[in-house]
Short mmCIF file of C-alpha atoms and ligand atoms in Angstrom, two decimals:
data_model
loop_
_atom_site.label_atom_id
_atom_site.label_comp_id
_atom_site.label_asym_id
_atom_site.label_seq_id
_atom_site.Cartn_x
_atom_site.Cartn_y
_atom_site.Cartn_z
CA MET J 64 0.00 0.00 0.00
CA PRO J 65 1.47 3.37 -0.93
CA LEU J 66 2.18 5.71 1.96
CA LEU J 67 -0.16 8.68 2.02
CA PRO J 68 1.56 12.05 2.28
CA ARG J 69 -0.52 12.92 5.31
CA ARG J 70 0.56 9.74 7.09
CA PHE J 71 4.20 10.50 6.26
CA GLU J 72 3.90 14.01 7.72
CA ARG J 73 2.36 12.57 10.86
CA LEU J 74 5.18 10.04 11.33
CA LYS J 75 7.76 12.80 10.88
CA SER J 76 6.00 15.09 13.31
CA VAL J 77 6.01 12.37 15.97
CA LEU J 78 9.71 11.62 15.39
CA ASN J 79 10.45 15.34 15.54
CA HIS J 80 9.20 15.30 19.14
CA ARG J 81 10.91 12.08 20.26
CA MET J 82 13.56 12.22 23.00
CA ALA J 83 16.30 9.59 23.13
CA ASP J 84 17.44 10.96 26.48
CA LEU J 85 14.27 10.28 28.47
CA THR J 86 13.38 6.71 29.33
CA VAL J 87 11.97 4.31 31.89
CA LEU J 88 13.26 0.99 33.18
CA LEU J 89 10.61 -1.37 34.57
CA GLU J 90 11.78 -3.90 37.12
CA HIS J 91 9.40 -6.86 37.26
CA VAL J 92 6.35 -4.78 36.41
CA GLU J 93 4.05 -7.32 34.85
CA LYS J 94 0.35 -6.53 34.82
CA PRO J 95 -0.71 -6.12 31.18
CA HIS J 96 -2.74 -2.97 31.82
CA ASN J 97 0.17 -1.33 33.64
CA LEU J 98 2.72 -2.20 30.94
CA SER J 99 0.23 -1.00 28.36
CA ALA J 100 -0.56 2.29 30.07
CA ILE J 101 3.15 2.94 30.61
CA LEU J 102 4.10 2.49 26.95
CA ARG J 103 1.16 4.67 25.99
CA SER J 104 2.43 7.42 28.31
CA CYS J 105 5.96 7.08 26.90
CA ASP J 106 4.55 7.55 23.43
CA ALA J 107 2.47 10.54 24.54
CA VAL J 108 5.38 12.32 26.20
CA GLY J 109 7.82 11.45 23.44
CA ALA J 110 10.14 8.94 25.12
CA LEU J 111 11.91 7.10 22.30
CA GLU J 112 12.14 3.72 23.99
CA ALA J 113 11.62 1.88 27.26
CA HIS J 114 13.43 -0.90 29.12
CA ILE J 115 12.40 -3.88 31.18
CA VAL J 116 13.86 -6.61 33.36
CA SER J 117 11.27 -9.39 33.56
CA LEU J 118 10.88 -12.07 36.16
CA GLN J 119 12.23 -15.33 34.78
CA GLY J 120 9.79 -17.27 32.72
CA ARG J 121 7.20 -14.49 32.52
CA THR J 122 6.25 -13.26 29.11
CA ARG J 123 4.96 -9.77 28.94
CA THR J 124 1.59 -9.08 27.45
CA PHE J 125 -0.24 -5.92 26.55
CA ASN J 126 -3.94 -5.28 26.36
CA SER J 127 -6.24 -2.76 24.72
CA THR J 128 -5.00 -0.07 27.10
CA ALA J 129 -1.82 0.10 25.00
CA GLN J 130 -3.77 1.29 21.94
CA GLY J 131 -0.92 0.02 19.77
CA SER J 132 1.76 2.08 21.51
CA GLN J 133 3.97 -1.04 21.80
CA LYS J 134 4.52 -0.58 18.04
CA TRP J 135 5.83 2.94 18.55
CA VAL J 136 7.86 2.61 21.74
CA PRO J 137 10.22 -0.38 21.72
CA LEU J 138 10.42 -2.11 25.10
CA ASN J 139 13.97 -3.46 25.34
CA ASP J 140 14.57 -6.60 27.38
CA HIS J 141 17.52 -6.87 29.74
CA PRO J 142 18.56 -10.11 31.43
CA THR J 143 19.35 -8.55 34.82
CA ILE J 144 18.98 -5.26 36.63
CA GLU J 145 22.80 -4.98 36.66
CA THR J 146 23.10 -5.10 32.88
CA ALA J 147 20.08 -2.86 32.48
CA ILE J 148 21.27 -0.08 34.77
CA GLY J 149 24.87 -0.59 33.62
CA SER J 150 24.00 0.00 29.99
CA LEU J 151 21.92 3.08 30.83
CA LYS J 152 24.79 4.54 32.84
CA ASP J 153 27.23 3.76 30.01
CA ARG J 154 24.99 5.75 27.73
CA GLY J 155 25.16 8.73 30.07
CA PHE J 156 21.78 8.45 31.75
CA ARG J 157 21.26 9.61 35.29
CA VAL J 158 19.37 6.71 36.85
CA TYR J 159 16.61 7.72 39.27
CA GLY J 160 15.13 4.99 41.42
CA THR J 161 11.61 5.46 42.76
CA HIS J 162 11.79 4.58 46.36
CA LEU J 163 10.20 6.11 49.41
CA GLY J 164 13.34 5.83 51.55
CA VAL J 165 14.93 8.30 53.93
CA GLU J 166 17.36 9.95 51.55
CA ALA J 167 14.89 10.09 48.66
CA LYS J 168 14.23 13.49 47.09
CA ASP J 169 10.90 15.08 46.19
CA TYR J 170 10.63 14.59 42.40
CA ARG J 171 9.91 18.29 41.94
CA ASP J 172 13.33 19.14 43.35
CA CYS J 173 15.16 16.98 40.81
CA ASP J 174 16.54 18.19 37.50
CA PHE J 175 15.30 16.08 34.59
CA THR J 176 16.61 18.26 31.78
CA GLY J 177 19.70 16.04 31.32
CA PRO J 178 19.59 12.38 30.17
CA THR J 179 17.12 10.80 32.59
CA ALA J 180 16.05 7.23 33.30
CA PHE J 181 13.35 6.42 35.85
CA VAL J 182 13.42 2.96 37.42
CA LEU J 183 9.99 1.70 38.48
CA GLY J 184 9.33 -1.30 40.66
CA ALA J 185 6.91 -4.21 40.75
CA GLU J 186 3.25 -3.68 41.65
CA LYS J 187 3.53 -5.58 44.92
CA TRP J 188 7.12 -5.28 46.05
CA GLY J 189 8.59 -2.13 44.62
CA LEU J 190 12.26 -2.01 43.64
CA THR J 191 14.63 -4.80 44.62
CA ASP J 192 17.53 -4.02 46.98
CA ARG J 193 19.86 -4.59 44.05
CA ALA J 194 18.17 -1.85 42.02
CA ARG J 195 18.33 0.50 44.99
CA ASP J 196 22.08 -0.11 45.35
CA LEU J 197 22.74 0.60 41.70
CA MET J 198 20.69 3.73 41.08
CA ASP J 199 22.27 7.19 41.09
CA GLU J 200 19.57 8.86 43.14
CA ALA J 201 16.33 8.02 44.91
CA LEU J 202 13.21 10.11 44.37
CA PHE J 203 9.58 9.94 45.34
CA ILE J 204 6.26 11.61 44.59
CA PRO J 205 4.95 13.01 47.90
CA MET J 206 1.81 11.28 49.12
CA ARG J 207 -0.81 13.19 51.09
CA GLY J 208 -3.31 10.38 51.66
CA MET J 209 -3.91 7.13 53.52
CA VAL J 210 -2.52 4.82 50.84
CA GLN J 211 1.27 4.61 50.79
CA SER J 212 1.95 4.45 47.07
CA LEU J 213 0.55 5.21 43.64
CA ASN J 214 -0.33 2.76 40.94
CA VAL J 215 2.91 2.17 39.00
CA SER J 216 1.57 3.44 35.67
CA VAL J 217 0.31 6.60 37.36
CA ALA J 218 3.70 7.14 39.05
CA THR J 219 5.50 6.63 35.72
CA ALA J 220 3.28 9.14 33.94
CA THR J 221 3.63 11.70 36.72
CA LEU J 222 7.43 11.53 36.43
CA LEU J 223 7.44 11.61 32.63
CA PHE J 224 5.12 14.60 32.48
CA GLU J 225 7.24 16.43 35.05
CA ALA J 226 10.35 15.76 32.93
CA LEU J 227 8.55 17.07 29.87
CA ARG J 228 7.36 20.14 31.78
CA GLN J 229 10.91 20.94 32.89
CA ARG J 230 12.26 20.50 29.37
CA GLN J 231 9.54 22.67 27.88
CA ALA J 232 10.22 25.34 30.51
CA ALA J 233 13.94 25.16 29.67
CA GLY J 234 13.19 25.31 25.95
CA THR J 235 14.95 22.00 25.33
CA ALA J 236 12.02 19.74 24.46
CA PRO J 237 12.72 18.77 20.83
CA SER J 238 10.32 19.66 18.03
CA GLN J 239 12.50 19.37 14.93
CA GLY J 240 14.00 15.92 15.33
CA GLU J 241 16.92 17.13 17.44
CA GLY J 242 16.00 14.63 20.18
CA LEU J 243 17.60 11.66 18.42
CA SER J 244 20.55 11.08 16.07
CA ALA J 245 20.04 11.68 12.36
CA ASP J 246 20.81 8.02 11.62
CA HIS J 247 18.30 6.79 14.14
CA TYR J 248 15.71 9.21 12.81
CA THR J 249 16.13 8.00 9.24
CA LYS J 250 16.07 4.36 10.24
CA LEU J 251 12.88 4.76 12.29
CA LEU J 252 11.15 6.84 9.67
CA PHE J 253 11.81 4.06 7.17
CA GLU J 254 10.64 1.31 9.52
CA TRP J 255 7.51 3.19 10.49
CA SER J 256 6.70 4.04 6.90
CA TYR J 257 7.12 0.51 5.54
CA PRO J 258 6.32 -1.86 8.40
CA MET G 410 -10.24 -2.22 69.39
CA PRO G 411 -8.91 0.96 70.97
CA LEU G 412 -7.53 3.54 68.58
CA LEU G 413 -3.76 3.87 68.82
CA PRO G 414 -2.51 7.45 69.24
CA ARG G 415 -0.24 7.01 66.23
CA ARG G 416 -3.14 5.94 64.08
CA PHE G 417 -5.18 8.93 65.26
CA GLU G 418 -2.33 11.32 64.38
CA ARG G 419 -2.10 9.74 60.93
CA LEU G 420 -5.83 10.15 60.28
CA LYS G 421 -5.65 13.78 61.32
CA SER G 422 -2.61 14.43 59.18
CA VAL G 423 -4.40 13.05 56.13
CA LEU G 424 -7.55 15.10 56.83
CA ASN G 425 -5.37 18.17 57.34
CA HIS G 426 -4.29 17.83 53.69
CA ARG G 427 -7.70 17.05 52.18
CA MET G 428 -9.27 19.48 49.70
CA ALA G 429 -13.02 19.70 49.34
CA ASP G 430 -12.60 21.99 46.33
CA LEU G 431 -10.79 19.56 44.04
CA THR G 432 -12.67 16.63 42.56
CA VAL G 433 -13.24 14.41 39.57
CA LEU G 434 -16.43 13.30 37.86
CA LEU G 435 -16.20 10.03 35.94
CA GLU G 436 -18.66 9.57 33.11
CA HIS G 437 -19.15 5.88 32.34
CA VAL G 438 -15.60 4.95 33.30
CA GLU G 439 -15.94 1.33 34.27
CA LYS G 440 -12.80 -0.81 34.20
CA PRO G 441 -12.03 -1.87 37.78
CA HIS G 442 -8.32 -1.10 37.50
CA ASN G 443 -9.04 2.38 36.17
CA LEU G 444 -11.61 3.20 38.85
CA SER G 445 -9.19 1.81 41.42
CA ALA G 446 -6.17 3.74 40.20
CA ILE G 447 -8.24 6.94 40.02
CA LEU G 448 -9.47 6.73 43.62
CA ARG G 449 -5.93 5.93 44.71
CA SER G 450 -4.65 9.08 42.95
CA CYS G 451 -7.45 11.16 44.51
CA ASP G 452 -6.36 9.92 47.93
CA ALA G 453 -2.69 10.62 47.17
CA VAL G 454 -3.32 14.18 45.99
CA GLY G 455 -5.81 14.90 48.75
CA ALA G 456 -9.10 15.15 46.86
CA LEU G 457 -11.85 14.73 49.46
CA GLU G 458 -14.31 12.88 47.27
CA ALA G 459 -15.07 11.78 43.72
CA HIS G 460 -18.19 11.49 41.58
CA ILE G 461 -19.48 9.07 39.00
CA VAL G 462 -22.30 8.62 36.53
CA SER G 463 -22.50 4.91 35.73
CA LEU G 464 -24.00 3.24 32.71
CA GLN G 465 -27.36 1.79 33.62
CA GLY G 466 -27.21 -1.62 35.22
CA ARG G 467 -23.44 -1.62 35.65
CA THR G 468 -22.13 -2.05 39.15
CA ARG G 469 -18.74 -0.63 39.80
CA THR G 470 -16.01 -2.83 41.11
CA PHE G 471 -12.53 -2.14 42.38
CA ASN G 472 -9.52 -4.40 42.41
CA SER G 473 -6.23 -4.61 44.28
CA THR G 474 -5.00 -1.51 42.44
CA ALA G 475 -7.21 0.55 44.75
CA GLN G 476 -5.23 -0.56 47.83
CA GLY G 477 -8.25 0.30 49.94
CA SER G 478 -8.51 3.91 48.74
CA GLN G 479 -12.25 3.43 48.14
CA LYS G 480 -12.56 3.54 51.94
CA TRP G 481 -10.90 6.96 52.08
CA VAL G 482 -12.32 8.67 49.02
CA PRO G 483 -16.11 8.34 48.73
CA LEU G 484 -17.26 7.87 45.14
CA ASN G 485 -20.67 9.54 44.93
CA ASP G 486 -23.20 8.19 42.46
CA HIS G 487 -25.28 10.50 40.30
CA PRO G 488 -28.21 9.32 38.20
CA THR G 489 -27.41 11.49 35.17
CA ILE G 490 -24.65 13.74 33.88
CA GLU G 491 -27.10 16.69 34.16
CA THR G 492 -27.64 16.22 37.87
CA ALA G 493 -23.97 15.49 38.43
CA ILE G 494 -22.64 18.60 36.69
CA GLY G 495 -25.56 20.66 37.99
CA SER G 496 -24.79 19.85 41.61
CA LEU G 497 -21.08 20.57 41.12
CA LYS G 498 -21.89 23.95 39.56
CA ASP G 499 -24.32 24.70 42.39
CA ARG G 500 -21.50 24.09 44.80
CA GLY G 501 -19.30 26.61 42.99
CA PHE G 502 -17.06 24.24 41.05
CA ARG G 503 -15.62 25.21 37.70
CA VAL G 504 -16.30 22.14 35.58
CA TYR G 505 -13.50 21.22 33.17
CA GLY G 506 -14.29 18.64 30.51
CA THR G 507 -11.44 16.66 29.02
CA HIS G 508 -11.96 16.76 25.35
CA LEU G 509 -9.53 17.14 22.51
CA GLY G 510 -11.76 19.56 20.57
CA VAL G 511 -10.90 22.76 18.71
CA GLU G 512 -11.56 25.24 21.49
CA ALA G 513 -9.96 23.10 24.17
CA LYS G 514 -7.16 24.65 26.21
CA ASP G 515 -3.79 23.17 27.14
CA TYR G 516 -4.21 22.06 30.77
CA ARG G 517 -1.09 23.96 31.76
CA ASP G 518 -2.73 27.22 30.74
CA CYS G 519 -5.73 26.68 33.02
CA ASP G 520 -6.03 27.96 36.57
CA PHE G 521 -6.90 25.19 39.01
CA THR G 522 -6.44 27.17 42.21
CA GLY G 523 -10.19 27.80 42.52
CA PRO G 524 -12.82 25.07 43.07
CA THR G 525 -12.09 22.62 40.27
CA ALA G 526 -13.88 19.54 38.95
CA PHE G 527 -12.42 17.44 36.12
CA VAL G 528 -14.84 15.41 34.01
CA LEU G 529 -13.29 12.28 32.55
CA GLY G 530 -14.84 10.10 29.87
CA ALA G 531 -15.28 6.41 29.15
CA GLU G 532 -12.29 4.29 28.10
CA LYS G 533 -13.64 3.72 24.61
CA TRP G 534 -15.81 6.68 23.81
CA GLY G 535 -14.68 9.64 25.81
CA LEU G 536 -17.21 12.22 27.03
CA THR G 537 -20.79 12.21 25.80
CA ASP G 538 -22.07 15.17 23.79
CA ARG G 539 -24.29 16.02 26.75
CA ALA G 540 -21.28 16.32 29.06
CA ARG G 541 -19.51 18.50 26.52
CA ASP G 542 -22.51 20.83 26.33
CA LEU G 543 -22.70 21.20 30.09
CA MET G 544 -19.07 21.76 31.04
CA ASP G 545 -17.67 25.22 31.68
CA GLU G 546 -14.46 24.75 29.74
CA ALA G 547 -12.70 22.12 27.64
CA LEU G 548 -9.08 21.20 28.29
CA PHE G 549 -6.62 18.62 27.06
CA ILE G 550 -3.18 17.26 27.85
CA PRO G 551 -1.06 17.78 24.72
CA MET G 552 -0.04 14.54 23.01
CA ARG G 553 3.29 14.26 21.21
CA GLY G 554 3.02 10.66 20.03
CA MET G 555 1.22 8.33 17.65
CA VAL G 556 -1.59 7.33 20.00
CA GLN G 557 -4.35 9.92 20.29
CA SER G 558 -5.18 9.71 23.98
CA LEU G 559 -3.91 8.65 27.38
CA ASN G 560 -5.26 5.95 29.58
CA VAL G 561 -8.05 7.56 31.62
CA SER G 562 -6.43 6.93 35.01
CA VAL G 563 -3.17 8.44 33.74
CA ALA G 564 -5.01 11.50 32.41
CA THR G 565 -6.84 11.92 35.73
CA ALA G 566 -3.62 11.74 37.74
CA THR G 567 -1.84 14.17 35.43
CA LEU G 568 -4.60 16.74 35.94
CA LEU G 569 -4.82 16.20 39.71
CA PHE G 570 -1.06 16.53 40.17
CA GLU G 571 -1.03 19.71 38.07
CA ALA G 572 -3.81 21.15 40.26
CA LEU G 573 -1.83 20.25 43.38
CA ARG G 574 1.32 21.78 41.88
CA GLN G 575 -0.48 25.06 41.16
CA ARG G 576 -1.97 25.18 44.65
CA GLN G 577 1.37 24.45 46.27
CA ALA G 578 3.00 27.16 44.16
CA ALA G 579 0.24 29.58 45.20
CA GLY G 580 0.62 28.54 48.84
CA THR G 581 -3.03 27.48 49.04
CA ALA G 582 -2.69 23.69 49.37
CA PRO G 583 -4.11 22.96 52.82
CA SER G 584 -2.01 21.39 55.53
CA GLN G 585 -3.92 22.28 58.73
CA GLY G 586 -7.42 21.09 57.87
CA GLU G 587 -8.42 24.34 56.19
CA GLY G 588 -9.41 22.43 53.04
CA LEU G 589 -12.77 21.31 54.41
CA SER G 590 -15.37 22.66 56.82
CA ALA G 591 -14.85 22.10 60.54
CA ASP G 592 -18.06 20.06 60.75
CA HIS G 593 -17.05 17.84 57.89
CA TYR G 594 -13.61 17.38 59.41
CA THR G 595 -15.00 16.30 62.76
CA LYS G 596 -17.51 13.96 61.17
CA LEU G 597 -14.89 12.26 59.02
CA LEU G 598 -12.37 12.00 61.81
CA PHE G 599 -14.99 10.22 63.88
CA GLU G 600 -16.01 7.87 61.05
CA TRP G 601 -12.42 7.05 60.17
CA SER G 602 -11.49 6.47 63.80
CA TYR G 603 -14.42 4.17 64.60
CA PRO G 604 -15.39 2.44 61.39
C1 SAM L 1133 2.70 0.04 44.00
S1 SAM L 1133 4.33 0.58 44.08
C2 SAM L 1133 5.13 -0.62 45.11
C3 SAM L 1133 4.73 -0.51 46.52
C4 SAM L 1133 5.55 -1.37 47.43
N1 SAM L 1133 4.71 -1.84 48.47
C5 SAM L 1133 6.74 -0.60 48.03
O1 SAM L 1133 6.79 -0.47 49.22
O2 SAM L 1133 7.60 -0.16 47.28
C6 SAM L 1133 4.99 0.12 42.51
C7 SAM L 1133 5.97 1.09 41.96
O3 SAM L 1133 5.30 2.31 41.64
C8 SAM L 1133 6.18 3.41 41.80
N2 SAM L 1133 5.61 4.35 42.79
C9 SAM L 1133 4.45 4.21 43.47
N3 SAM L 1133 4.24 5.26 44.27
C10 SAM L 1133 5.29 6.09 44.12
C11 SAM L 1133 5.64 7.36 44.66
N4 SAM L 1133 4.87 7.99 45.53
N5 SAM L 1133 6.81 7.92 44.26
C12 SAM L 1133 7.58 7.30 43.35
N6 SAM L 1133 7.29 6.12 42.79
C13 SAM L 1133 6.16 5.51 43.17
C14 SAM L 1133 7.50 2.82 42.27
O4 SAM L 1133 8.32 2.59 41.14
C15 SAM L 1133 7.08 1.51 42.90
O5 SAM L 1133 8.13 0.57 42.91
C1 SAM L 1134 -9.10 6.77 26.34
S1 SAM L 1134 -9.82 8.32 26.49
C2 SAM L 1134 -11.17 8.26 25.31
C3 SAM L 1134 -10.70 8.26 23.91
C4 SAM L 1134 -11.83 8.40 22.94
N1 SAM L 1134 -11.51 7.65 21.78
C5 SAM L 1134 -12.06 9.87 22.58
O1 SAM L 1134 -11.90 10.20 21.41
O2 SAM L 1134 -12.39 10.67 23.45
C6 SAM L 1134 -10.72 8.24 27.98
C7 SAM L 1134 -10.72 9.51 28.75
O3 SAM L 1134 -9.39 9.80 29.19
C8 SAM L 1134 -9.22 11.20 29.28
N2 SAM L 1134 -8.07 11.57 28.42
C9 SAM L 1134 -7.32 10.76 27.66
N3 SAM L 1134 -6.36 11.43 27.02
C10 SAM L 1134 -6.50 12.73 27.38
C11 SAM L 1134 -5.79 13.93 27.06
N4 SAM L 1134 -4.75 13.93 26.23
N5 SAM L 1134 -6.22 15.08 27.63
C12 SAM L 1134 -7.26 15.07 28.48
N6 SAM L 1134 -7.97 13.98 28.81
C13 SAM L 1134 -7.59 12.81 28.27
C14 SAM L 1134 -10.51 11.83 28.82
O4 SAM L 1134 -11.32 12.07 29.95
C15 SAM L 1134 -11.14 10.74 27.97
O5 SAM L 1134 -12.52 10.85 27.87
#
């Protein structure tokens, strides 16, 4: 099927807003509606890709909540939390763990304008000790109610939208494709155009 | 069982942060995990209560995602969207519909420091025409990706956290119980203490 010009413009416009330097790493998050809502939020904000460390033997599944966003935001698998965080650090990301510990910082006091990766924990257990040891900094979203934590897809979105807000305020949120390398842009535009 | 002093302090602290003038109205939202995540976000932000218009014959159910927040944030039933929006307007709320229409405003350009009600639509269909006619103002969360909308519980949380942010910036987010009437405070403290 030939690619309609309007469709091509739309694909370019989305790529123009993508950010390679904003991402999430999901540690053992596994409910389909959470995974789905998270990828959908990544797409909405403009995060180029996402990362996951799955529990052994679990396959991840999405549901209608994803609305196809798994096609537009690759979810990269990592065998262990060490390799996952290690590769993000090698690529220059500051790795923020979400953890309501003593030294954790209010997310509004953190600077997300540089390369930023948020690590989110499992629905029941939160982050593993190993993830906590490896992260650069701990942050939390202040809670004013009776329940101690947010749903993980809500927490992810709250952090992503705050990062976007800060970048828009700083004038660094991309709109002309400057958020990813030219090679990557061309490759993705081709893949998206001729799936 | 006697009430532990620590528990009593916790209940008071939560009530001290509650806001009677920030709420959500859900129109035909029905997936248990969405309803659950929404009430949990209301509790976290400090919204005193929430409202719903259900599709006829549907009973609402929560799941583990709620983490008990349905006990702390009453979800008031309304027979129709007319009575629901009408009663919110009577109580002085500005009613914001979430709708990606032409005249809709970017949510960051809206002022949520006054009495604010967000109307959220069904997972599949969004707001009804009737709700659109009745609301005071239309707003949207800008989307930068391929998918046209956010998951409804993510959208709700994004709006609630923006309202909280604005109120904190304005110094009007309550912390000493000034967010609800003294009568209401006393009544709730009693109910929560001796359920
Ligand atoms: C439901 S929570 C896990 C709760 C778990 N009982 C604990 O103590 O960590 C699942 C994940 O959502 C994220 N999350 C939930 N509430 C958060 C908050 N207030 N601040 C930051 N992240 C949060 C974290 O990534 C957390 O690991
Ligand atoms: C999945 S959306 C409904 C999508 C539906 N196809 C439509 O066109 O409205 C469900 C609800 O989430 C809320 N929502 C989703 N994305 C939003 C956005 N970008 N801005 C504001 N509200 C949004 C709205 O309340 C909407 O009615």
